[in-house]
Short mmCIF file of C-alpha atoms and ligand atoms in Angstrom, two decimals:
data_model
loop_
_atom_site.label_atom_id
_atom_site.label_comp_id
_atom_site.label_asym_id
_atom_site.label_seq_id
_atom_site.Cartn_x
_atom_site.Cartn_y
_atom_site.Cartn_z
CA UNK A 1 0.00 0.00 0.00
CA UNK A 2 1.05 3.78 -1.04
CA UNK A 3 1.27 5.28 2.41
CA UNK A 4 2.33 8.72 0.42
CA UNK A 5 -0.38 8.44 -2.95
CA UNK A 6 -3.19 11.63 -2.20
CA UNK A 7 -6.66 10.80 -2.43
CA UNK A 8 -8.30 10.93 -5.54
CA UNK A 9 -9.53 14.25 -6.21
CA UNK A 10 -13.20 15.04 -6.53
CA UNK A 11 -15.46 16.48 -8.93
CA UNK A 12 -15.95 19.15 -6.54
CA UNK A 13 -12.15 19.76 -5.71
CA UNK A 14 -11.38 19.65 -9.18
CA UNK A 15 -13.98 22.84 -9.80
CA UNK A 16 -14.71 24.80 -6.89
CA UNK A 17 -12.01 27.91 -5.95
CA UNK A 18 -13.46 29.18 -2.22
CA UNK A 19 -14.64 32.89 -2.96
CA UNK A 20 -13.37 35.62 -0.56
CA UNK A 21 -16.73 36.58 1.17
CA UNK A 22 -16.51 35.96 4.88
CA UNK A 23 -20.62 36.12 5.59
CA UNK A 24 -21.39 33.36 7.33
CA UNK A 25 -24.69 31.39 6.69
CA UNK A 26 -24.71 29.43 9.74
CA UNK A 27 -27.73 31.05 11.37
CA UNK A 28 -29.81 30.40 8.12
CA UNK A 29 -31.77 26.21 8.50
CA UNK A 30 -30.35 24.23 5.96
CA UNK A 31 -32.53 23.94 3.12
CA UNK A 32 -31.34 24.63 -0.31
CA UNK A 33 -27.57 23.75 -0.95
CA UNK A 34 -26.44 27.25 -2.03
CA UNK A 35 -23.13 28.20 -3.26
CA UNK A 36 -21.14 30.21 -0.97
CA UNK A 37 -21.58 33.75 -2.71
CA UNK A 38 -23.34 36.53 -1.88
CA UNK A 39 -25.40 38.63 -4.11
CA UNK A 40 -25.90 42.06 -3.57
CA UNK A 41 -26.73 43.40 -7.73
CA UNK A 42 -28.89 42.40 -10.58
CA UNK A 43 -29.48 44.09 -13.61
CA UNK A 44 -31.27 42.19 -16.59
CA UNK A 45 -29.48 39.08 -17.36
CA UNK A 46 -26.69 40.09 -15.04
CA UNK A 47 -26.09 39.40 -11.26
CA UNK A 48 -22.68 40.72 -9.24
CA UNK A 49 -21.57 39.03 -5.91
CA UNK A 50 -19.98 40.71 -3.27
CA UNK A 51 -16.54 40.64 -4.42
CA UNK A 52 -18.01 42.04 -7.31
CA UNK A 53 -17.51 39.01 -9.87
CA UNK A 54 -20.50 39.26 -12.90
CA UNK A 55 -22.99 36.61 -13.72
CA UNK A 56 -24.87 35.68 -16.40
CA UNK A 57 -28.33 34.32 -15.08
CA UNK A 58 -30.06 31.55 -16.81
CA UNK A 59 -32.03 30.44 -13.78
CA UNK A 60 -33.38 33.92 -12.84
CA UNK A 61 -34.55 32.72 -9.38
CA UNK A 62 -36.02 29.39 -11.04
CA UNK A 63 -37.79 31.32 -13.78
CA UNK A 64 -39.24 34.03 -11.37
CA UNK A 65 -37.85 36.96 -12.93
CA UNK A 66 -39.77 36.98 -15.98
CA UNK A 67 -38.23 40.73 -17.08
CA UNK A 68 -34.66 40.18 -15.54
CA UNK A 69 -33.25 41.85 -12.75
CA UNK A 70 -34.51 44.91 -11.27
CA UNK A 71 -36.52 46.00 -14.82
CA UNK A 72 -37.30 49.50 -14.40
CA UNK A 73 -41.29 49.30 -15.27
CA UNK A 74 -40.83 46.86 -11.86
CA UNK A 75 -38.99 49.14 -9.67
CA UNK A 76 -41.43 52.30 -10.95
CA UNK A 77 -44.55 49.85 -10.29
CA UNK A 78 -43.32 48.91 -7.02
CA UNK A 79 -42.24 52.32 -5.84
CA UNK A 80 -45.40 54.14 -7.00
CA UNK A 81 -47.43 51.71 -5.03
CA UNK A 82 -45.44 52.07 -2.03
CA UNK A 83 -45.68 55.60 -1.64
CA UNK A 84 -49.62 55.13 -2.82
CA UNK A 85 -50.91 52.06 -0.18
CA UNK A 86 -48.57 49.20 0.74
CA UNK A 87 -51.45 47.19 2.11
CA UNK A 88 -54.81 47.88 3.31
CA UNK A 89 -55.37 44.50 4.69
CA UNK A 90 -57.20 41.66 3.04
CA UNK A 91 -60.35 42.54 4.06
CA UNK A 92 -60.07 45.48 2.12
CA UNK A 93 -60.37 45.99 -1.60
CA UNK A 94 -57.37 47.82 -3.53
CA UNK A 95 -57.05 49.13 -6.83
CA UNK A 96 -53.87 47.42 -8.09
CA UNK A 97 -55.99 43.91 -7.04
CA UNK A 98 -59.04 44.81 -8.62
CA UNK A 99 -57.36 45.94 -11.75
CA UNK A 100 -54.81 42.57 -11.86
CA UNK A 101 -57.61 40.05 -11.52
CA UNK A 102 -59.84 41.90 -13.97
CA UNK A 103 -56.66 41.53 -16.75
CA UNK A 104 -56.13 38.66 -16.11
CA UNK A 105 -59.21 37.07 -16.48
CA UNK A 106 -59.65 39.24 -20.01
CA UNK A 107 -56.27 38.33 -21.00
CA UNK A 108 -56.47 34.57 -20.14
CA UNK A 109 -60.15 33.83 -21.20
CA UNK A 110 -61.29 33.18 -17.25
CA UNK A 111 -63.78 34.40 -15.31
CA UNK A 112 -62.29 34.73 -11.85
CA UNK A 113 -59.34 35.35 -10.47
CA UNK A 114 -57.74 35.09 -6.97
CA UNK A 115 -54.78 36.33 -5.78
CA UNK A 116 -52.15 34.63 -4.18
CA UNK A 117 -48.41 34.85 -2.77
CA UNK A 118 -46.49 31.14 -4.04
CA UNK A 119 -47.13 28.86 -6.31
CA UNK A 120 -47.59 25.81 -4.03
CA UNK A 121 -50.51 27.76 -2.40
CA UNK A 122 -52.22 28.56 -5.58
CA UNK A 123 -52.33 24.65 -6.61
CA UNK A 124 -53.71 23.84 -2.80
CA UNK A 125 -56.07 26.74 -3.49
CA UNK A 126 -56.99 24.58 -6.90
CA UNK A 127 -57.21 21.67 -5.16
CA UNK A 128 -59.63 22.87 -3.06
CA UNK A 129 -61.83 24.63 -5.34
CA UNK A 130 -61.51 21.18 -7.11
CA UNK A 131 -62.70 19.48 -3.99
CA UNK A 132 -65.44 22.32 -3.38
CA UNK A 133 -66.96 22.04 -7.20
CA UNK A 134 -66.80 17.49 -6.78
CA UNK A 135 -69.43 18.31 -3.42
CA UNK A 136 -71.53 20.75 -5.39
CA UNK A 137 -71.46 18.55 -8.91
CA UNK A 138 -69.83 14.89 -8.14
CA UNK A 139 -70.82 13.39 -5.49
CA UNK A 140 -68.52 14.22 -2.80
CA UNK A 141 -65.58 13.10 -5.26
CA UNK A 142 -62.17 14.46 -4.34
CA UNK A 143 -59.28 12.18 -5.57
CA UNK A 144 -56.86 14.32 -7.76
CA UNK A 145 -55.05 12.45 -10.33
CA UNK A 146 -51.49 13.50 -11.57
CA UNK A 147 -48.47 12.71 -12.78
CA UNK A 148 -45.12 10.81 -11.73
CA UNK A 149 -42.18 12.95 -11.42
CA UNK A 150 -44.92 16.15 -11.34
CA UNK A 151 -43.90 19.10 -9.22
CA UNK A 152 -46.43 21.65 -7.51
CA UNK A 153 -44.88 22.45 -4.73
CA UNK A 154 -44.43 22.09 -1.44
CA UNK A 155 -46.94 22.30 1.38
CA UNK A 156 -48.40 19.47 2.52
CA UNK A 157 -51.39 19.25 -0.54
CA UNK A 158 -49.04 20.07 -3.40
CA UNK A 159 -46.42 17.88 -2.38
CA UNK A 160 -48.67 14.94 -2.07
CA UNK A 161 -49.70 15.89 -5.55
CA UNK A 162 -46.34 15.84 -6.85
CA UNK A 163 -45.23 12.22 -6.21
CA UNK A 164 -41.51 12.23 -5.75
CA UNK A 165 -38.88 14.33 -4.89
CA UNK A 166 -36.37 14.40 -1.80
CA UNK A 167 -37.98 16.86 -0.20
CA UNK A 168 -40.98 14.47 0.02
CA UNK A 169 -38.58 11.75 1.60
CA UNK A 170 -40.15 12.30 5.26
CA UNK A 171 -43.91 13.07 4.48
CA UNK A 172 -46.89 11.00 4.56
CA UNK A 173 -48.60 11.15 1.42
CA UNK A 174 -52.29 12.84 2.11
CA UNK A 175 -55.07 10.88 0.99
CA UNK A 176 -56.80 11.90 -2.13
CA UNK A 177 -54.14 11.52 -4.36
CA UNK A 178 -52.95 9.09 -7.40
CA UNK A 179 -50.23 9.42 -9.95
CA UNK A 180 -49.53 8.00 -13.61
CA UNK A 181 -46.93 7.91 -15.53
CA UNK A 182 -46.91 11.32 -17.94
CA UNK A 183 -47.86 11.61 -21.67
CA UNK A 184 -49.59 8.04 -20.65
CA UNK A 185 -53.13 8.39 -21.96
CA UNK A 186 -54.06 4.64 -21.31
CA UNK A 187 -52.86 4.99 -17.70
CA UNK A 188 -54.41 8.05 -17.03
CA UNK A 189 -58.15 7.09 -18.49
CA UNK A 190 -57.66 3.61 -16.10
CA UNK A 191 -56.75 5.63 -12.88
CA UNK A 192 -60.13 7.64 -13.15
CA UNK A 193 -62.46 6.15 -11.00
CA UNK A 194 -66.19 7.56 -9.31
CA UNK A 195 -64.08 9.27 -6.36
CA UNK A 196 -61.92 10.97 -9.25
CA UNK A 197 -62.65 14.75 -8.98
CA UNK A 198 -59.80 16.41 -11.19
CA UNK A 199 -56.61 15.93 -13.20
CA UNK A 200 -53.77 18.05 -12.24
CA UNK A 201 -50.95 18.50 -14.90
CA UNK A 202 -48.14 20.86 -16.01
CA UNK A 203 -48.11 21.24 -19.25
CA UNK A 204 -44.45 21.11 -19.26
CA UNK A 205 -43.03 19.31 -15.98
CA UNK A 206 -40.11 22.17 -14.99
CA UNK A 207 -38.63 20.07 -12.19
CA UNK A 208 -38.60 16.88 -14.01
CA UNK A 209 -35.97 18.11 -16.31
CA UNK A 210 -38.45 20.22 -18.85
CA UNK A 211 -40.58 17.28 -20.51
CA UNK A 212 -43.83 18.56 -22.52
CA UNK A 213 -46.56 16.55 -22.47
CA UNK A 214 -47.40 15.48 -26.40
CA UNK A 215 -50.35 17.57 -28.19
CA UNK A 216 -51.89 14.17 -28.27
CA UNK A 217 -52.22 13.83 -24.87
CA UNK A 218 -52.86 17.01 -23.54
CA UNK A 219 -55.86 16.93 -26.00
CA UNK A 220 -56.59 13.56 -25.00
CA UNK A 221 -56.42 14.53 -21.54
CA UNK A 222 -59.03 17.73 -21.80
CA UNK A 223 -61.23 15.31 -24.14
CA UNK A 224 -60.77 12.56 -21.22
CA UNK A 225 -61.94 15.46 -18.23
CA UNK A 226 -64.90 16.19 -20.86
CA UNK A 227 -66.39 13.16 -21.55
CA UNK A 228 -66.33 11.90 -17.85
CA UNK A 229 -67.52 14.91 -16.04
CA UNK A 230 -64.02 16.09 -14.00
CA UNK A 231 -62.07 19.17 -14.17
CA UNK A 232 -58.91 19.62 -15.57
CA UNK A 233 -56.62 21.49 -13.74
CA UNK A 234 -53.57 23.27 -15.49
CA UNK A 235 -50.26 24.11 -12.95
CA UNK A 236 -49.00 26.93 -15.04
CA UNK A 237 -46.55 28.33 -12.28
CA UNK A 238 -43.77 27.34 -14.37
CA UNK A 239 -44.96 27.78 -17.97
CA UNK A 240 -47.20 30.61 -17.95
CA UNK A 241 -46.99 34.64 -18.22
CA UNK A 242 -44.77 33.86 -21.63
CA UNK A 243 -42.41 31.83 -20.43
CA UNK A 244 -42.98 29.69 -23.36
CA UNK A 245 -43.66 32.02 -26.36
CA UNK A 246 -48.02 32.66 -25.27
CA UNK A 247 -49.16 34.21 -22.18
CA UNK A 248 -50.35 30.85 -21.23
CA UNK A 249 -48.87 27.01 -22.41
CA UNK A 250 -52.37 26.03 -23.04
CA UNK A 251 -52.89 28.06 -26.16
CA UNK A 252 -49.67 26.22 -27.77
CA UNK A 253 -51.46 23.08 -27.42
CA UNK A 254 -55.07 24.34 -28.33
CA UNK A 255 -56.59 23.45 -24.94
CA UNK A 256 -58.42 25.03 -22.63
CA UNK A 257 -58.42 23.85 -18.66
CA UNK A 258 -61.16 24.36 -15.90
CA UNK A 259 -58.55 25.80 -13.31
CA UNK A 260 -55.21 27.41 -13.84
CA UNK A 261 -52.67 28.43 -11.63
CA UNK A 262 -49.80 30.95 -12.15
CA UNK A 263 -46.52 31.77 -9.81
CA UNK A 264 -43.18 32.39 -10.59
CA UNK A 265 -43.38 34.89 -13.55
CA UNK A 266 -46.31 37.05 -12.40
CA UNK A 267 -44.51 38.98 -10.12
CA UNK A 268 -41.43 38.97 -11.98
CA UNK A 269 -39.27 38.05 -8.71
CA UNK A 270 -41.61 39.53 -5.54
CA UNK A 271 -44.24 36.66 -4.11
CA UNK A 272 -47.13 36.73 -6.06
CA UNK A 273 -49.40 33.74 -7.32
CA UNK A 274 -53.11 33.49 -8.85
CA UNK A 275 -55.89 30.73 -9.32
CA UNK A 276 -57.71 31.07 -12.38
CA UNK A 277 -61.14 29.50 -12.87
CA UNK A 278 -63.14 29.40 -16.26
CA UNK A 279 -67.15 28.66 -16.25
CA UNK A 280 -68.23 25.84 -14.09
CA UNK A 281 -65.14 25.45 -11.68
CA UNK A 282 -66.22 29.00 -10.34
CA UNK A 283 -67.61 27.61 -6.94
CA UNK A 284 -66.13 29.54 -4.15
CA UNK A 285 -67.85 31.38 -1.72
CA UNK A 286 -67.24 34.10 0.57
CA UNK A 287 -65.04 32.49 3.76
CA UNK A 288 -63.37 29.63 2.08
CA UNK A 289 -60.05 31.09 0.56
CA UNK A 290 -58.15 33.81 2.68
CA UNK A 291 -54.67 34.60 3.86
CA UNK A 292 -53.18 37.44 4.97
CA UNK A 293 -51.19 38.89 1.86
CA UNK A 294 -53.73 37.53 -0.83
CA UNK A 295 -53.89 40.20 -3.13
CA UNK A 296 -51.82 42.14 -1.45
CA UNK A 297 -51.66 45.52 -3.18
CA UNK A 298 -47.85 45.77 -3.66
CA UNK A 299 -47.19 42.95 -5.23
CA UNK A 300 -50.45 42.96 -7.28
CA UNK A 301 -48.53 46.32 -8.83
CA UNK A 302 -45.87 44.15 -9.62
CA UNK A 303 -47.65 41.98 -11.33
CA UNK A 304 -49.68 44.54 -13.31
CA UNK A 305 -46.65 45.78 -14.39
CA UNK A 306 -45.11 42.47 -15.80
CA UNK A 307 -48.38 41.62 -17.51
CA UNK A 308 -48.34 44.99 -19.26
CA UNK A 309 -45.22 43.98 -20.40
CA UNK A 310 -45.53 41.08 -21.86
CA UNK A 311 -48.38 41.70 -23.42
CA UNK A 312 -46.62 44.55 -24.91
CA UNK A 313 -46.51 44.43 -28.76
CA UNK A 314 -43.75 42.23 -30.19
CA UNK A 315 -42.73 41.34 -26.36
CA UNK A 316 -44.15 37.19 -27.32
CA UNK A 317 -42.11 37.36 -30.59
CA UNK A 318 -39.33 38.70 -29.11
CA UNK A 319 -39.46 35.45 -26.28
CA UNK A 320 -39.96 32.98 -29.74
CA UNK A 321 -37.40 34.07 -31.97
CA UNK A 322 -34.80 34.01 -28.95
CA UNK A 323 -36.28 31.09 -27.71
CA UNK A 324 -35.43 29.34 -31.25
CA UNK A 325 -32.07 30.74 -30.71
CA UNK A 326 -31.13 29.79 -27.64
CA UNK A 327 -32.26 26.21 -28.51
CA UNK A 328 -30.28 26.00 -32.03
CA UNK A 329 -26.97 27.04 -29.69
CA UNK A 330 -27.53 24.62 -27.12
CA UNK A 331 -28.30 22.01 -29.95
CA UNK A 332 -24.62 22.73 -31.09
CA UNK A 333 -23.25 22.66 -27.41
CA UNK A 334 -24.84 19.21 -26.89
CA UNK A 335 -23.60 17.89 -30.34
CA UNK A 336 -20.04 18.87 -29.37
CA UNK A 337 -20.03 17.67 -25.92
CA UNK A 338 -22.08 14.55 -26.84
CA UNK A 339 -24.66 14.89 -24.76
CA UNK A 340 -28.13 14.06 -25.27
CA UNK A 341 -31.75 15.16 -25.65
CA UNK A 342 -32.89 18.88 -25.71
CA UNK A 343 -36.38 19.68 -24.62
CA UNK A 344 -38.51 22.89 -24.52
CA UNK A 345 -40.57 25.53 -25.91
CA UNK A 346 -40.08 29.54 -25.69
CA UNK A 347 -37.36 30.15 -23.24
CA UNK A 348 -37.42 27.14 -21.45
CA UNK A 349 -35.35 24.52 -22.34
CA UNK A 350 -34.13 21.03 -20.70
CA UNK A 351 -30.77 19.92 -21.50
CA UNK A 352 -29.77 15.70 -20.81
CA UNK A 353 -26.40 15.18 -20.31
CA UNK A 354 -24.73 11.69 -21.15
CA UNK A 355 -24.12 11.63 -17.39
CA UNK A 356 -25.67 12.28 -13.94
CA UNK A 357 -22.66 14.95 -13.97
CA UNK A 358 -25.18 18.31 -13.93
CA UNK A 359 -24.69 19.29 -10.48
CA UNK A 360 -21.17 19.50 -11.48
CA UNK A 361 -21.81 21.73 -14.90
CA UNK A 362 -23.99 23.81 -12.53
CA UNK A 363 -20.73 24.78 -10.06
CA UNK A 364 -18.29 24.99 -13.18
CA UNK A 365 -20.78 27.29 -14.34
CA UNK A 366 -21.04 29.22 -11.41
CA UNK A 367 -17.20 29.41 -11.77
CA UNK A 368 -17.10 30.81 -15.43
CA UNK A 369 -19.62 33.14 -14.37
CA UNK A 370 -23.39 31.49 -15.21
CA UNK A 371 -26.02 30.87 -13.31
CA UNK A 372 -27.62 27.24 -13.95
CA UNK A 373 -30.25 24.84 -12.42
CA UNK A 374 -30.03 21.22 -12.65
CA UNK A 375 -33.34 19.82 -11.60
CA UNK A 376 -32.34 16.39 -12.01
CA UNK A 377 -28.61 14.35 -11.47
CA UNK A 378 -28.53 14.47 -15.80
CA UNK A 379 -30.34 17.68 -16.95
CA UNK A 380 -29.62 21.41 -17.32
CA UNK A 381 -32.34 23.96 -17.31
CA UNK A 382 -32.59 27.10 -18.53
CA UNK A 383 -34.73 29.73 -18.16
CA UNK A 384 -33.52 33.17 -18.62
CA UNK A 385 -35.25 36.32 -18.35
CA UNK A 386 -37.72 36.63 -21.10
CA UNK A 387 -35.97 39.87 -22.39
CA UNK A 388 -32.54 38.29 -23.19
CA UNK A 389 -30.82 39.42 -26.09
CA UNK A 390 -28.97 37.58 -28.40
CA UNK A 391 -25.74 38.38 -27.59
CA UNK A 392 -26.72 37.30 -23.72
CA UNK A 393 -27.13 33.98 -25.22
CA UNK A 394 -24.11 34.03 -27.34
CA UNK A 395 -21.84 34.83 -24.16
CA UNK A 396 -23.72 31.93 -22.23
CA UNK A 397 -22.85 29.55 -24.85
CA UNK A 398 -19.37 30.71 -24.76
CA UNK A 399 -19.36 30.14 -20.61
CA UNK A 400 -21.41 26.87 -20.73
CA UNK A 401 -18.83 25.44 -23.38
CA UNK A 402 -15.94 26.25 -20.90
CA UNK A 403 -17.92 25.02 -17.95
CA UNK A 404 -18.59 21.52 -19.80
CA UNK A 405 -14.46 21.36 -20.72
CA UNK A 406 -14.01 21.87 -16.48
CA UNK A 407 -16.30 19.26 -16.47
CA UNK A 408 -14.56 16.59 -18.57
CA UNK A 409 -10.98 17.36 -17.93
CA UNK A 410 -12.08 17.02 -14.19
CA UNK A 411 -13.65 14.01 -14.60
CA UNK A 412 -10.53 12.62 -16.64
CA UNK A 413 -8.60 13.49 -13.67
CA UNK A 414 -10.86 12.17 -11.04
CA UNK A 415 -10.63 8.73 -13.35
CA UNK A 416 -6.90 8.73 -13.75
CA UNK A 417 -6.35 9.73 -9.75
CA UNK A 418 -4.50 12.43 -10.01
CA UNK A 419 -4.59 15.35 -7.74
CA UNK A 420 -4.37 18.72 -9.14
N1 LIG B 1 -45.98 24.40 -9.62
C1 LIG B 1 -44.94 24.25 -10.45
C2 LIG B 1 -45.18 23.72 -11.84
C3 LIG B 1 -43.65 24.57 -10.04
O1 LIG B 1 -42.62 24.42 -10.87
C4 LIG B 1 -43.47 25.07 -8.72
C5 LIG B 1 -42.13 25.39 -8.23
O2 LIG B 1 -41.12 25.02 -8.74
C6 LIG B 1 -44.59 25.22 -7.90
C7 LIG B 1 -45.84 24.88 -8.39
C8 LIG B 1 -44.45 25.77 -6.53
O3 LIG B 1 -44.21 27.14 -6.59
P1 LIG B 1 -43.61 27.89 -5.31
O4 LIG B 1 -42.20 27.42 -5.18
O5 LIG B 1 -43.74 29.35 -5.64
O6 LIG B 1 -44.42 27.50 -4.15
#
């Protein structure tokens, strides 16, 4: 035995430098694993730590940011607003609230609208109008049916809706819930049962490393939730206000859901979540949603002012054509590095790898500057603001390729045991 040979070097020694900020996150709970940088700048596409290093982001707080960082129409929304009423209480009405659920509802085809702070409460709020609408019209049916590998969130509700995940490791599953396998058809018309009250889907599963359900089955689905009498519920936290290309996924795929609920993008980075509901599903009454920042009047500015936006002209074109762009590059990328399938619409795009090695891209990225998400072991995501330019992309290409060569050579290294 080699008393004197050094340990093999990890992925993780091979790629990480320590950065130079001393802040200490010891009093934060562990939750996420977060990189040891702190941010104190944003600016469209751009972030800057506190040692003043740039970053491209192409997570923009897990799609949140729908205009970027700090986009002025935000900051003048938000600052008018404060000055004008913060909050009035919920009991109250206020003018941006009024105004955000009326354009929304025009602007998305529904009929009501209720507002909301995260995304995991507007799918338990969906749930539970769900659950209200199977007393009134089904029986007392309340089972939601949804699919493996799905991700709505996670309270208690959306998490049992979500079926999987380590954060569900600990957590009894509620009761009510049953999951199929996605783009499954078959599976999903043999789950339904009398107790069946709704079908909950995404139209494209974010977490689950960006897969789109087919046009097939989405259309099979809402035929399915026709002909037997149950809702369909759309989770549009991740795909809707534009993220991919129309205000909502459902007009890509020509289908129109009962319920629909929106996060992430509305407020373009401040807390702010809405349940749609369309004919029918309308079945609340007065006493049975409420919560103390619902419709809350600053960040229903906020998300006035990002649905102005992107329902400016040219704004949806503008998220296409760079969209198509960003896709063609990474298309190259993967070619080159030989790595595998590329999934996505509008400015959302899944990237496999040939290996479970994305957690590792993600903190060589972080080295050369980019901001990346890997929701699963093997797949990139990407999902920029929804104003980034061309160039933005080009210089993420350029950072990605040189965080994929850190990658390999590291990996080479950790194979041959040396120790850099
Ligand atoms: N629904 C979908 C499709 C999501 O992707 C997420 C979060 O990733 C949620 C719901 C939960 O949103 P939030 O994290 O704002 O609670």
């Amino acid at each position: 035995m080699n008393l004197f040979r050094r340990p093999a070097p990890s992925l993780d020694d091979l790629i990480l430098e320590a950065p130079s900020d001393t802040s200490s996150s010891e009093s934060l709970m562990p939750s996420v694993a977060r990189p040891p940088q702190v941010f104190v700048r944003g600016q469209g596409s751009w972030l800057w730590d506190s040692d003043d290093h740039a970053y491209l982001d192409f997570s923009q707080g897990n799609a949140a940011n729908s205009l970027g960082h700090s986009p002025q129409v935000l900051i003048k929304a938000l600052a008018d607003q404060t000055q004008a009423l913060i909050n009035p209480g919920n009991g109250l009405h206020n003018r941006a609230q009024l105004n955000l659920a009326e354009r929304l509802c025009h602007r998305t085809g529904s009929d009501q609208a209720y507002l909301l702070n995260t995304g995991a409460e507007a799918v338990e709020a969906a749930i539970k109008l769900a659950r209200k609408w199977g007393q009134l019209h089904r029986g007392g049916a309340y089972r939601i049916i949804s699919a493996s590998a799905g991700c709505h969130g996670r309270s208690f509700a959306a998490m049992s809706a979500s079926a999987g995940g380590p954060e569900n490791r600990f957590e009894p599953q509620l009761p009510g819930f049953s999951h199929v396998p996605f783009n499954d058809l078959p599976a999903l018309h043999a789950a339904v049962d009398a107790q069946t009250v709704a079908i909950l889907l995404e139209p494209i599963q974010g977490e689950a490393g960006v897969i789109p359900a087919t046009e097939h089955y989405l259309k099979g689905v809402e035929r399915l939730c026709r002909e037997l009498g149950i809702l369909l519920i759309l989770d549009e936290v991740q795909t809707g206000m534009g993220r991919c290309g129309t205000l909502l996924a459902e007009q890509q795929y020509g289908v129109r859901a009962d319920i629909i609920t929106l996060g992430k993008g509305l407020g373009g980075g401040v807390p702010l979540a809405a349940l749609l509901a369309r004919g029918k599903a309308c079945c609340f009454d007065v006493g049975e949603l409420e919560g103390t920042h619902h419709g809350n009047a600053l960040m229903a500015s906020a998300g006035l002012a990002v649905l102005d936006s992107v329902l400016e002209h040219g704004f949806m074109d503008h998220v296409r054509e760079s969209g198509v762009y960003l896709g063609e590059g990474l298309a190259r990328l993967a070619y080159r590095y030989d790595h595998g399938q590329l999934r996505g619409h509008g400015l959302m795009w899944g990237l496999t790898l040939s290996d479970d090695s994305a957690d590792a891209v993600v903190k060589a990225a972080l080295h050369e500057g980019l901001i990346l998400q890997a929701p699963q072991p093997n797949c990139l995501r990407f999902t920029p603001a929804l104003t980034v330019s061309k160039s933005n992309i080009d210089e993420m290409l350029l950072r990605l390729a040189r965080a994929f060569s850190r990658v390999r050579t590291a990996q080479l290294q950790c194979r041959k045991g040396i120790a850099v």
